XYZ file of C-alpha atoms in Angstrom:
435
model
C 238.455 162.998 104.857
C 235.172 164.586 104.060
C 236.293 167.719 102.491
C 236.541 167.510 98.824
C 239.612 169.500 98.149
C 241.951 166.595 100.541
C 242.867 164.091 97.241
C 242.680 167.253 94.773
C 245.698 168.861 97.427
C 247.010 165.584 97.610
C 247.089 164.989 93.821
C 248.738 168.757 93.018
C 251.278 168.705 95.647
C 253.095 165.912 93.835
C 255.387 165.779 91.596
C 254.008 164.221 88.278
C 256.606 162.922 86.000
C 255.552 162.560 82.167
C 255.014 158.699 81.255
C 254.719 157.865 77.596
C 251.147 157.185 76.437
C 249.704 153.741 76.610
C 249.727 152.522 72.511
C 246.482 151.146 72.137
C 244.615 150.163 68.757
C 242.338 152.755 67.583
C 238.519 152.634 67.793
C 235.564 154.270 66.867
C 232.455 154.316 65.100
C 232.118 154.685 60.999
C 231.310 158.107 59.823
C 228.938 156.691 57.811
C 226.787 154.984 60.001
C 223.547 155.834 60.395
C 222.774 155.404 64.451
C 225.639 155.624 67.163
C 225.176 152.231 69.088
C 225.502 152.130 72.603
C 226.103 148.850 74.090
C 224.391 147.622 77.388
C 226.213 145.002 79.453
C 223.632 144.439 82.710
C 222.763 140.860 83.693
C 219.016 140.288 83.382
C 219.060 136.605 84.534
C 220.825 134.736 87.525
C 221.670 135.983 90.887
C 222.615 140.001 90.242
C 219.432 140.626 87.510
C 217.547 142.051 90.943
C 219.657 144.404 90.552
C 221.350 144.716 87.037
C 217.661 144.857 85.357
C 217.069 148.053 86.250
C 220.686 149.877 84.951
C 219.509 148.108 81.392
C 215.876 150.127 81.879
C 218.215 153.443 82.529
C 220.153 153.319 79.780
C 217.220 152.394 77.556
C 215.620 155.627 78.939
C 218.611 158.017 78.804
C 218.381 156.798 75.049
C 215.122 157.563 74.565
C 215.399 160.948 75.764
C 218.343 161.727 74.402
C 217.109 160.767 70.516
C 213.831 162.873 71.788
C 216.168 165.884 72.267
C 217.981 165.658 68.559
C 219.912 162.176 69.254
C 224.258 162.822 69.308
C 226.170 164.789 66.923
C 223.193 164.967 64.344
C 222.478 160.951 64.842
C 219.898 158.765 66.495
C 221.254 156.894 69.447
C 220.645 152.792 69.116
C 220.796 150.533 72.268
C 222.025 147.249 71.805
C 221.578 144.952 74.924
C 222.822 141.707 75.842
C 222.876 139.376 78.465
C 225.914 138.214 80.310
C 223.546 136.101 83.367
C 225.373 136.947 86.499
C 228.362 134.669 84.503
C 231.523 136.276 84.808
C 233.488 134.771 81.966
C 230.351 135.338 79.626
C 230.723 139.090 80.823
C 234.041 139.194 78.870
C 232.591 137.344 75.355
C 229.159 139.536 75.516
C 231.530 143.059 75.673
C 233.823 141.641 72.897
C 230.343 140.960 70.850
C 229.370 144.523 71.386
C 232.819 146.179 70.642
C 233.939 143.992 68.051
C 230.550 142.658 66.475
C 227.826 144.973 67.083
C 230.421 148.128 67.046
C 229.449 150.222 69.759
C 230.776 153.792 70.764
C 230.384 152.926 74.201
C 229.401 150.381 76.847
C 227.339 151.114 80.088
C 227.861 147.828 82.243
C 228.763 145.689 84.741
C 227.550 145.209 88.732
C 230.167 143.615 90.447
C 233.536 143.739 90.799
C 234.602 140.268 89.194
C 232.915 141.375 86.404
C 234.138 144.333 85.801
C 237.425 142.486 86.026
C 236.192 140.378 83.501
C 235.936 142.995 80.507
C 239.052 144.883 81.278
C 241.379 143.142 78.979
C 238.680 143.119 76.293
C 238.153 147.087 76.457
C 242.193 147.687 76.928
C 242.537 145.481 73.526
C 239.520 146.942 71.907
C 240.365 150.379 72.794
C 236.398 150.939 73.590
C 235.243 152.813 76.599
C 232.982 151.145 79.631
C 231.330 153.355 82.547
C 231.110 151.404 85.587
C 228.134 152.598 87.682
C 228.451 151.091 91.018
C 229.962 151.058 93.869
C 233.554 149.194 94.455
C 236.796 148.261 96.241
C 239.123 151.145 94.256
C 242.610 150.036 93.772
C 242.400 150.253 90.101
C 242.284 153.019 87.652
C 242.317 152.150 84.163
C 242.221 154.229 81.153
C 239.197 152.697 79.281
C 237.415 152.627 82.428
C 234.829 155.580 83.674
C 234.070 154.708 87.146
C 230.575 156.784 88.473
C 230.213 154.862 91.745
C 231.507 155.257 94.818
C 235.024 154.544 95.796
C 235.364 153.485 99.292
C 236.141 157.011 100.926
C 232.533 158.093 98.986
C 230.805 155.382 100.879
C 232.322 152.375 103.052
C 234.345 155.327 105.121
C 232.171 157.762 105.750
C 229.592 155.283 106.639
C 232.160 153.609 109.321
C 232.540 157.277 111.005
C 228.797 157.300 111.159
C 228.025 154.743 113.407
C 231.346 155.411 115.491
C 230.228 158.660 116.010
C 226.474 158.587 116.384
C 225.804 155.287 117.593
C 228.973 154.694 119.859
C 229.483 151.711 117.747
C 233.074 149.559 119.292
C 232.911 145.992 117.045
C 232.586 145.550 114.270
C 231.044 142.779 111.771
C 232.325 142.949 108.402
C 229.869 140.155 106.447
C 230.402 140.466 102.243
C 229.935 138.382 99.175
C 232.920 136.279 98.861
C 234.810 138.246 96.109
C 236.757 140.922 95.238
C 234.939 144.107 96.369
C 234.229 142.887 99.438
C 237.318 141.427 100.170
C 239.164 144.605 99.257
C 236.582 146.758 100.939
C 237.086 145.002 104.056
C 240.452 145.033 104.348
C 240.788 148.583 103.761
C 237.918 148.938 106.472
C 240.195 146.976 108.710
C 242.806 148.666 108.468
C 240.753 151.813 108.956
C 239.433 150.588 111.952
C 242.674 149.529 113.595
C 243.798 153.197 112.528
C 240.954 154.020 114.433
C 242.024 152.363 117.865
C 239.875 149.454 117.499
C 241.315 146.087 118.270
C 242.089 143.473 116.160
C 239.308 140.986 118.801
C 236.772 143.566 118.078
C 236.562 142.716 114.478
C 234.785 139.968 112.960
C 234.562 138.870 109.153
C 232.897 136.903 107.284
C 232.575 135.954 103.177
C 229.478 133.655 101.590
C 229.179 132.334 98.402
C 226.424 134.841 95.724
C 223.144 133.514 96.106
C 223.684 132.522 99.953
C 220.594 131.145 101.408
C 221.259 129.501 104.804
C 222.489 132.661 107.210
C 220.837 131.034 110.505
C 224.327 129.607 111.481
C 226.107 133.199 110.763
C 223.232 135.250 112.135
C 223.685 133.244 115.019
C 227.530 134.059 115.177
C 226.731 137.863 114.340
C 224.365 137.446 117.592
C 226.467 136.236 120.194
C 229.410 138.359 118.633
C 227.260 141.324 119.851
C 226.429 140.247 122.867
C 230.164 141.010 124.889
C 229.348 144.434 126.109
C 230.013 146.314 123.484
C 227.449 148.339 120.612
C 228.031 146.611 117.646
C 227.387 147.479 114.229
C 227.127 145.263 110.400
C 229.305 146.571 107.625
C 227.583 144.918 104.944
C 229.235 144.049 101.486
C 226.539 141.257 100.537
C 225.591 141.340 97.120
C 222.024 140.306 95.158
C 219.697 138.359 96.377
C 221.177 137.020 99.616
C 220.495 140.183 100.862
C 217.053 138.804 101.378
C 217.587 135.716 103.467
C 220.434 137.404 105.846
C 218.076 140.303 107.014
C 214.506 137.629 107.102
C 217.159 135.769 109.130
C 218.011 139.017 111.545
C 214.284 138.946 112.105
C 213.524 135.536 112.855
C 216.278 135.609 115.831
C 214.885 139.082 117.201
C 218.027 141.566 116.097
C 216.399 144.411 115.834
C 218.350 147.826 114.368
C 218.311 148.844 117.689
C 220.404 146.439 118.944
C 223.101 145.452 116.012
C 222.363 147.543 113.359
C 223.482 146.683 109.626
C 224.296 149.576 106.932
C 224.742 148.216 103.569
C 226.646 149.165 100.536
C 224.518 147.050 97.914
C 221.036 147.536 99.689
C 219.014 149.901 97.906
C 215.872 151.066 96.914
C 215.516 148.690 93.788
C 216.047 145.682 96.153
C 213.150 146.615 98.792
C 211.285 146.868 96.466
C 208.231 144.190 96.553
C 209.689 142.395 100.027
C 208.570 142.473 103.435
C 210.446 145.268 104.996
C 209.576 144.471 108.757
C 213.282 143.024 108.821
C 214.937 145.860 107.648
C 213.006 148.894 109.572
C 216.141 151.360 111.016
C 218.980 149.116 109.556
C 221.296 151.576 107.563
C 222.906 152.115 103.784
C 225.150 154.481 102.771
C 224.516 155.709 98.967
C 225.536 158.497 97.463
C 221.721 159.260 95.897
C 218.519 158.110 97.545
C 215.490 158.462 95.777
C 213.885 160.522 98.964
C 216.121 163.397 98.521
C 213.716 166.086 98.028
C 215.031 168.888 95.330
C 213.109 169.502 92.005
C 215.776 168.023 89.664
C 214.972 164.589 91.203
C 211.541 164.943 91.365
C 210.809 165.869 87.978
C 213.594 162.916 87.061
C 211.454 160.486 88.949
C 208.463 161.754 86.758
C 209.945 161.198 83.908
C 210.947 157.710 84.841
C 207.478 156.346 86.305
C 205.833 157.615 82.645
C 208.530 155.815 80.800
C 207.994 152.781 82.743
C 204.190 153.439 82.533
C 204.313 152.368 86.417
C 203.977 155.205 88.909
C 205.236 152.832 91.881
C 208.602 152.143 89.824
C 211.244 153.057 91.918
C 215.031 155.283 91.624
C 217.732 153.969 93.119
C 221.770 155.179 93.333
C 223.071 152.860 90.313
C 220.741 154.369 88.035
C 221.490 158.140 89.189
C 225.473 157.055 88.652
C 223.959 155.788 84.883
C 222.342 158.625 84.246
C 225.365 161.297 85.060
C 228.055 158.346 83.396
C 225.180 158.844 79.646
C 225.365 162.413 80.443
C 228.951 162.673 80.393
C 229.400 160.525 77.748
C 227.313 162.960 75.554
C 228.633 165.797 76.739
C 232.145 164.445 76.161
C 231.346 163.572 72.443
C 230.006 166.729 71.728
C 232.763 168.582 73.220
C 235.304 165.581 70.771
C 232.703 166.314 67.483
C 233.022 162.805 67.055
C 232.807 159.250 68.975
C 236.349 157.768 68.391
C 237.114 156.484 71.935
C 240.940 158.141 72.103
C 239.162 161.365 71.288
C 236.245 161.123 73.981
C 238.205 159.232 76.673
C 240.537 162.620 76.647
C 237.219 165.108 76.167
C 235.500 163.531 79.303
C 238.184 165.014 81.752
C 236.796 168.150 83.419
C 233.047 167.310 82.139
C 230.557 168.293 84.850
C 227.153 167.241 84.512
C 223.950 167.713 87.031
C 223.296 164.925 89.684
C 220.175 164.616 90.733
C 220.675 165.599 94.262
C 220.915 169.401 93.201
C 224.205 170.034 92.554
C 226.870 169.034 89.920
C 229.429 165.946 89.447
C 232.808 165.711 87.787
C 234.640 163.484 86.326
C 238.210 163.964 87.582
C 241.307 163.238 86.301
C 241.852 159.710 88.006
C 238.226 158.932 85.692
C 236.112 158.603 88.882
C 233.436 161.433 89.921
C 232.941 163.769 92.646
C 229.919 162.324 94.996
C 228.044 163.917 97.932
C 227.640 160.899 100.649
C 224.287 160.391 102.688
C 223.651 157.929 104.893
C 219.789 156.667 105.317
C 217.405 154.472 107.617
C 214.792 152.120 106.058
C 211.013 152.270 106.391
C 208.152 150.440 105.789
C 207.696 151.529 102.293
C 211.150 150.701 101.281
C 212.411 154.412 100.819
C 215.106 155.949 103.374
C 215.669 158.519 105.831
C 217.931 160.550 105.113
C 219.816 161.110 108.221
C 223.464 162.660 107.373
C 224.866 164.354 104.725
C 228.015 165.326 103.554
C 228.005 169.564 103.101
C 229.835 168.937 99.977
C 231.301 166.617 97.125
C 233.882 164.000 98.078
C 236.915 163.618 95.065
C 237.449 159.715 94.930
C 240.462 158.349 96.261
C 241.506 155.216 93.287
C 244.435 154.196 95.597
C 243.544 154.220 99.139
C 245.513 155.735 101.990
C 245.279 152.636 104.357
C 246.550 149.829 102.339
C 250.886 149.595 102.137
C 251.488 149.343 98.229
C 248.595 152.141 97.360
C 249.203 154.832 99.961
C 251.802 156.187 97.170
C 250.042 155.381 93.887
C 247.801 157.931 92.716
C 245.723 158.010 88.807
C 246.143 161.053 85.995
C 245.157 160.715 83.147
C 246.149 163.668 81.328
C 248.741 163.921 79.247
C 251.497 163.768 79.886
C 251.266 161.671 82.837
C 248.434 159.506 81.405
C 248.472 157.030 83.824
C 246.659 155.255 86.509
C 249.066 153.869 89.307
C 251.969 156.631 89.398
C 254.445 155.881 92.228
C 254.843 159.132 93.975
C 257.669 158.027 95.910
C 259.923 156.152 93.144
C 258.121 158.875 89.924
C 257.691 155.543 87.842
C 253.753 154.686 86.462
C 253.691 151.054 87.511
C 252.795 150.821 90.838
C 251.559 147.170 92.178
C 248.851 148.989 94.778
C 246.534 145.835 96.845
């Protein structure tokens, strides 16, 4: 599961079966413009801005050193930002105003997963191209779509195997957000875990609304669901800034990591930042960048980004290192196209590798998601992590996942001629329903 050549195998021992080519209206940028605009989607107000803010800051930075280096094709690059507010349907009407208004080349954007959602049918009429830096359920690959997070075998899997096998952990709570990457996450978790041997009495979920503020009732639950014998362990798919309450809540009723520790997929350094941390000391997160690991390329990346933000406390977190490689690509990928018209780049950015900042490379595969190392880290005081396992090597995302009936035969290509992202292996029609 761990070994980055299982999907590739996977994906060349099948038969792939030529699909026609999605028809979908041309886009672009005017040869005669003078800047390439590139069009930030990242919620700056509402529930997700504690952690949307910073992606905006990224890309504002990648753009700055990228027109310091000689700009794109001979052109300055031009950010143009708006602000959807942590308001999904607004997420959809501020990437239309970009594409259609503002005439971007390309759109870095969206946290969650019901935003994402949001966008899709504008991008897929638009023909514009989106990178998606964050982590998320899978069961979707989509042609307009570059996806630089984690997929749940680059994250929500390995970090299950973690605490079965070095903390004996036998239940399980699995606490999200109430929507769809956590719901999707979790089911593919439970289904992993019953794979797994663990009984169905063993698991506990739960979903809360975004913004949750009252967790003394479900801490509660969490407490006494621990307390039958067994180690268990917090699988945690909460979102924003009800991460804060839920672990102040841990603290106040004495769980300690010691005794039911949480790892988190949307806990990272940008949220510790500036809160008490006494709650969280030992509790877990599995990222696939921490801003601790210690090679040159990140520290001379996390120089560069404390003198842009003129704030030498300013911290790195994974989202931004997916930002950075998705801008990289992007600019690689034009470059390699000699141009920014989207049909051209979407087929140059296949096989583009780029540095991560962990000291090694990514690439973006065929299925439009990235290879990923995966590390697993413990919280201190000062809000950075421990590193405490890491993968030897990069992890190929699996779009479709193995444990879920309807995707365990759907895999993504997106070269031609397959050029398509749910092709039934079993009936050798692109279709496929997946969860």
């Amino acid at each position: 599961m761990l070994n980055m050549f299982t999907h590739a195998r996977r994906m060349a021992g099948r038969a792939l079966v030529g699909a026609a080519a999605l028809a979908l209206a041309g886009g672009g940028v005017a040869s005669a413009q003078e800047t390439i605009k590139v069009g930030v989607l990242h919620s700056l107000s509402g529930t997700m801005a504690i952690s949307e803010t910073t992606l905006k800051d990224t890309v504002l930075f990648m753009v700055q050193e990228q027109n310091a280096a000689g700009g794109v094709l001979g052109k300055k690059l031009e950010a143009v930002v708006v602000d959807p507010a942590s308001n999904w349907p607004l997420f959809a009407e501020k990437a239309r105003e970009l594409i259609a208004k503002e005439k971007v080349a390309v759109v870095f954007g969206c946290w969650t997963s019901v935003s994402r959602k949001s966008v899709l049918p504008v991008f897929k009429e638009l023909n514009s191209i989106l990178f998606y830096p964050v982590q998320y359920e899978g069961e979707e690959s989509e042609r307009n779509v570059f996806y630089t997070g984690a997929a749940p075998n680059q994250q929500a899997i390995p970090a299950v195997d973690y605490l079965m096998e070095n903390e004996g952990v036998q239940r399980w709570v699995l606490a999200g957000t109430d929507y769809v990457y956590p719901r999707t996450t979790n089911k593919i978790l439970e289904a992993y875990l019953k794979s797994k041997g663990v009984k169905a009495e063993d698991i506990m979920i739960n979903y809360t609304p975004f913004g949750h503020s009252d967790w003394q009732t479900i801490v509660a639950d969490i407490k006494k669901f621990g307390s039958a014998g067994k180690k268990t362990a917090v699988v945690s798919t909460i979102n924003g800034d009800a991460n804060v309450p839920f672990y102040k809540e841990l603290g106040n009723q004495g769980i300690k990591a010691t005794d039911i520790p949480v790892v988190a997929f949307s806990v990272g350094e940008e949220e510790l930042a500036g809160i008490d941390t006494k709650p969280l000391l030992g509790h877990l997160a599995a990222w696939n960048y921490f801003q601790s690991v210690d090679v040159p390329e990140n520290a001379a990346f996390i120089k560069k980004w404390q003198a842009y933000t003129k704030n030498d406390k300013r911290v790195t977190n994974d989202p931004m290192e997916a930002t950075v490689i998705g801008f990289n690509m992007w600019v690689k990928a034009v470059e390699k196209a000699g141009t920014t018209d989207a049909d051209a780049v979407i087929d140059a950015l296949i096989g583009v590798t780029v540095p991560n900042l962990s000291g090694g490379f990514s690439a973006m595969m065929p299925n439009h998601h990235i290879t990923k190392p995966v590390l697993i880290g413990e919280i201190k005081e000062d809000g950075q992590f421990d590193i405490v396992e890491q993968t030897p090597g990069l992890i190929v995302a699996e779009e479709w996942s193995p444990y879920l009936e309807g995707s365990k035969d759907l895999i993504a290509d997106w070269r031609k001629p397959l050029s398509c992202g749910n092709f039934n292996v079993k009936t050798g029609k692109c279709g496929g329903a997946g969860q």
